[in-house]
XYZ file of C-alpha atoms in Angstrom:
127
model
C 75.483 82.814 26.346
C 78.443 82.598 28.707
C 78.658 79.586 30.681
C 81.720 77.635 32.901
C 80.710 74.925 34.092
C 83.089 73.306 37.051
C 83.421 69.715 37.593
C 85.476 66.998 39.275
C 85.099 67.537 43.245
C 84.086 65.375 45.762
C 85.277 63.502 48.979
C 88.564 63.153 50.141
C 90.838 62.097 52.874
C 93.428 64.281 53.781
C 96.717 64.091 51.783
C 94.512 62.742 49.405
C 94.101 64.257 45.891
C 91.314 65.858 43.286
C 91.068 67.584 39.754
C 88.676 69.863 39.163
C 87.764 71.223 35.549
C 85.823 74.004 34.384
C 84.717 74.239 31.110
C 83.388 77.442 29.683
C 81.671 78.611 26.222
C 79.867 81.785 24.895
C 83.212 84.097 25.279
C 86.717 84.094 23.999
C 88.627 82.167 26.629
C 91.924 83.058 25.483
C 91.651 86.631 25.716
C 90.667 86.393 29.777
C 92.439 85.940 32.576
C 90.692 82.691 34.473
C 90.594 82.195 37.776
C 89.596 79.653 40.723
C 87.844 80.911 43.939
C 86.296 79.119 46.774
C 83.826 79.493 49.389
C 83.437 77.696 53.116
C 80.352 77.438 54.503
C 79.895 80.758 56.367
C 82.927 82.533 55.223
C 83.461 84.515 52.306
C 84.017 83.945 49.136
C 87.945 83.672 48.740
C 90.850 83.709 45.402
C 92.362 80.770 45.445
C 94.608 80.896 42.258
C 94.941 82.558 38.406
C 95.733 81.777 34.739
C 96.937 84.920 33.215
C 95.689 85.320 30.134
C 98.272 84.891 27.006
C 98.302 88.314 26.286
C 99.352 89.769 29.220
C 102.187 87.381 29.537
C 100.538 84.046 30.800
C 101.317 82.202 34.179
C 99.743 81.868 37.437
C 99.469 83.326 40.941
C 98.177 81.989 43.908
C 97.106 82.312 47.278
C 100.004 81.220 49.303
C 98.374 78.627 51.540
C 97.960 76.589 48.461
C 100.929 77.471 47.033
C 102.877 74.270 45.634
C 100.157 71.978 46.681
C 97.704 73.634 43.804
C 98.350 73.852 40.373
C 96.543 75.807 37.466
C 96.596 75.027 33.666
C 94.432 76.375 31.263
C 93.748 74.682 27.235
C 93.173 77.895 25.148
C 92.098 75.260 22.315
C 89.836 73.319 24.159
C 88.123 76.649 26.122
C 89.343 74.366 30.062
C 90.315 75.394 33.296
C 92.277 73.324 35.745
C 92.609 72.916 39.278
C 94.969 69.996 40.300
C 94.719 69.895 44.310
C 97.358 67.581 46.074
C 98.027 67.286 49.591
C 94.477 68.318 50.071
C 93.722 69.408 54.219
C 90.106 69.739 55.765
C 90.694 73.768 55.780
C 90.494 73.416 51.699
C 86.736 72.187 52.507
C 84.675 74.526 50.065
C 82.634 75.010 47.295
C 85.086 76.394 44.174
C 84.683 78.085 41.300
C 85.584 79.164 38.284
C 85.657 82.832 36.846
C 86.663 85.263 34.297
C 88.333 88.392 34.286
C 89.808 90.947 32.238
C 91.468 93.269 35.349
C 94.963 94.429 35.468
C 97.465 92.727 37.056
C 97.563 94.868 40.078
C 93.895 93.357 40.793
C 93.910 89.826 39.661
C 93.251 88.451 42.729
C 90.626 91.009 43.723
C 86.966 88.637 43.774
C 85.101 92.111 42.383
C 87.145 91.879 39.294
C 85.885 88.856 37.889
C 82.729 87.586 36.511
C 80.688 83.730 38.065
C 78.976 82.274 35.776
C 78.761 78.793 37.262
C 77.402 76.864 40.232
C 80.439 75.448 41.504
C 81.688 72.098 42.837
C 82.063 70.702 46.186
C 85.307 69.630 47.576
C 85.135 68.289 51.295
C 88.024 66.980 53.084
C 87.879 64.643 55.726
C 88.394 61.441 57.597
């Protein structure tokens, strides 16, 4: 059974700081591209950021208004997901999640493309 499980948000002031984790089972992590999405309350869904998988080449994208505030690291070994979050502003204010993917390049930052297995994890920013 494929799970990913996300973990680690919560309250925070702005220019504060938070690490979420997801941790998934039931597939082979390594051989999927993993991404982090969010969603606001009454907006949609939204890609926030990607770990390539290996075989295509590795690295990450990411949206650019979290670009260089957001990082993304992903433990093959231990099957984990990162989401390191500094500099953190109320418009970051969402429910995120984790998801798999197996798309091309061309459409790795495409929300159809990938596959939610979790529930998510609240992140609020504020005063």
């Amino acid at each position: 059974q494929v799970q990913l499980a996300e973990s680690g948000g919560g309250l925070v002031q702005p220019g504060g700081s938070l690490r979420l984790t997801c941790a998934a089972s039931g597939f082979n992590f390594r051989n999927y591209h993993m991404g982090w999405f969010r969603q606001a309350p009454g907006k949609e869904r939204e890609f926030v950021g990607v770990s390539v998988r290996p075989g295509t080449g590795g690295g990450t994208y990411y949206k650019q208004s979290v670009e260089g505030r957001f990082t993304i690291s992903r433990d093959n070994a231990k099957r984990t997901l990162t989401l390191q979050m500094n500099n953190l502003k109320p418009e970051d204010t969402a429910v995120y999640y984790c998801a798999s993917s197996t798309a091309a390049l061309s459409a790795i930052w495409q929300l159809q493309m990938y596959n939610f297995y979790g529930q998510g994890t609240q992140v609020t920013v504020s005063s």
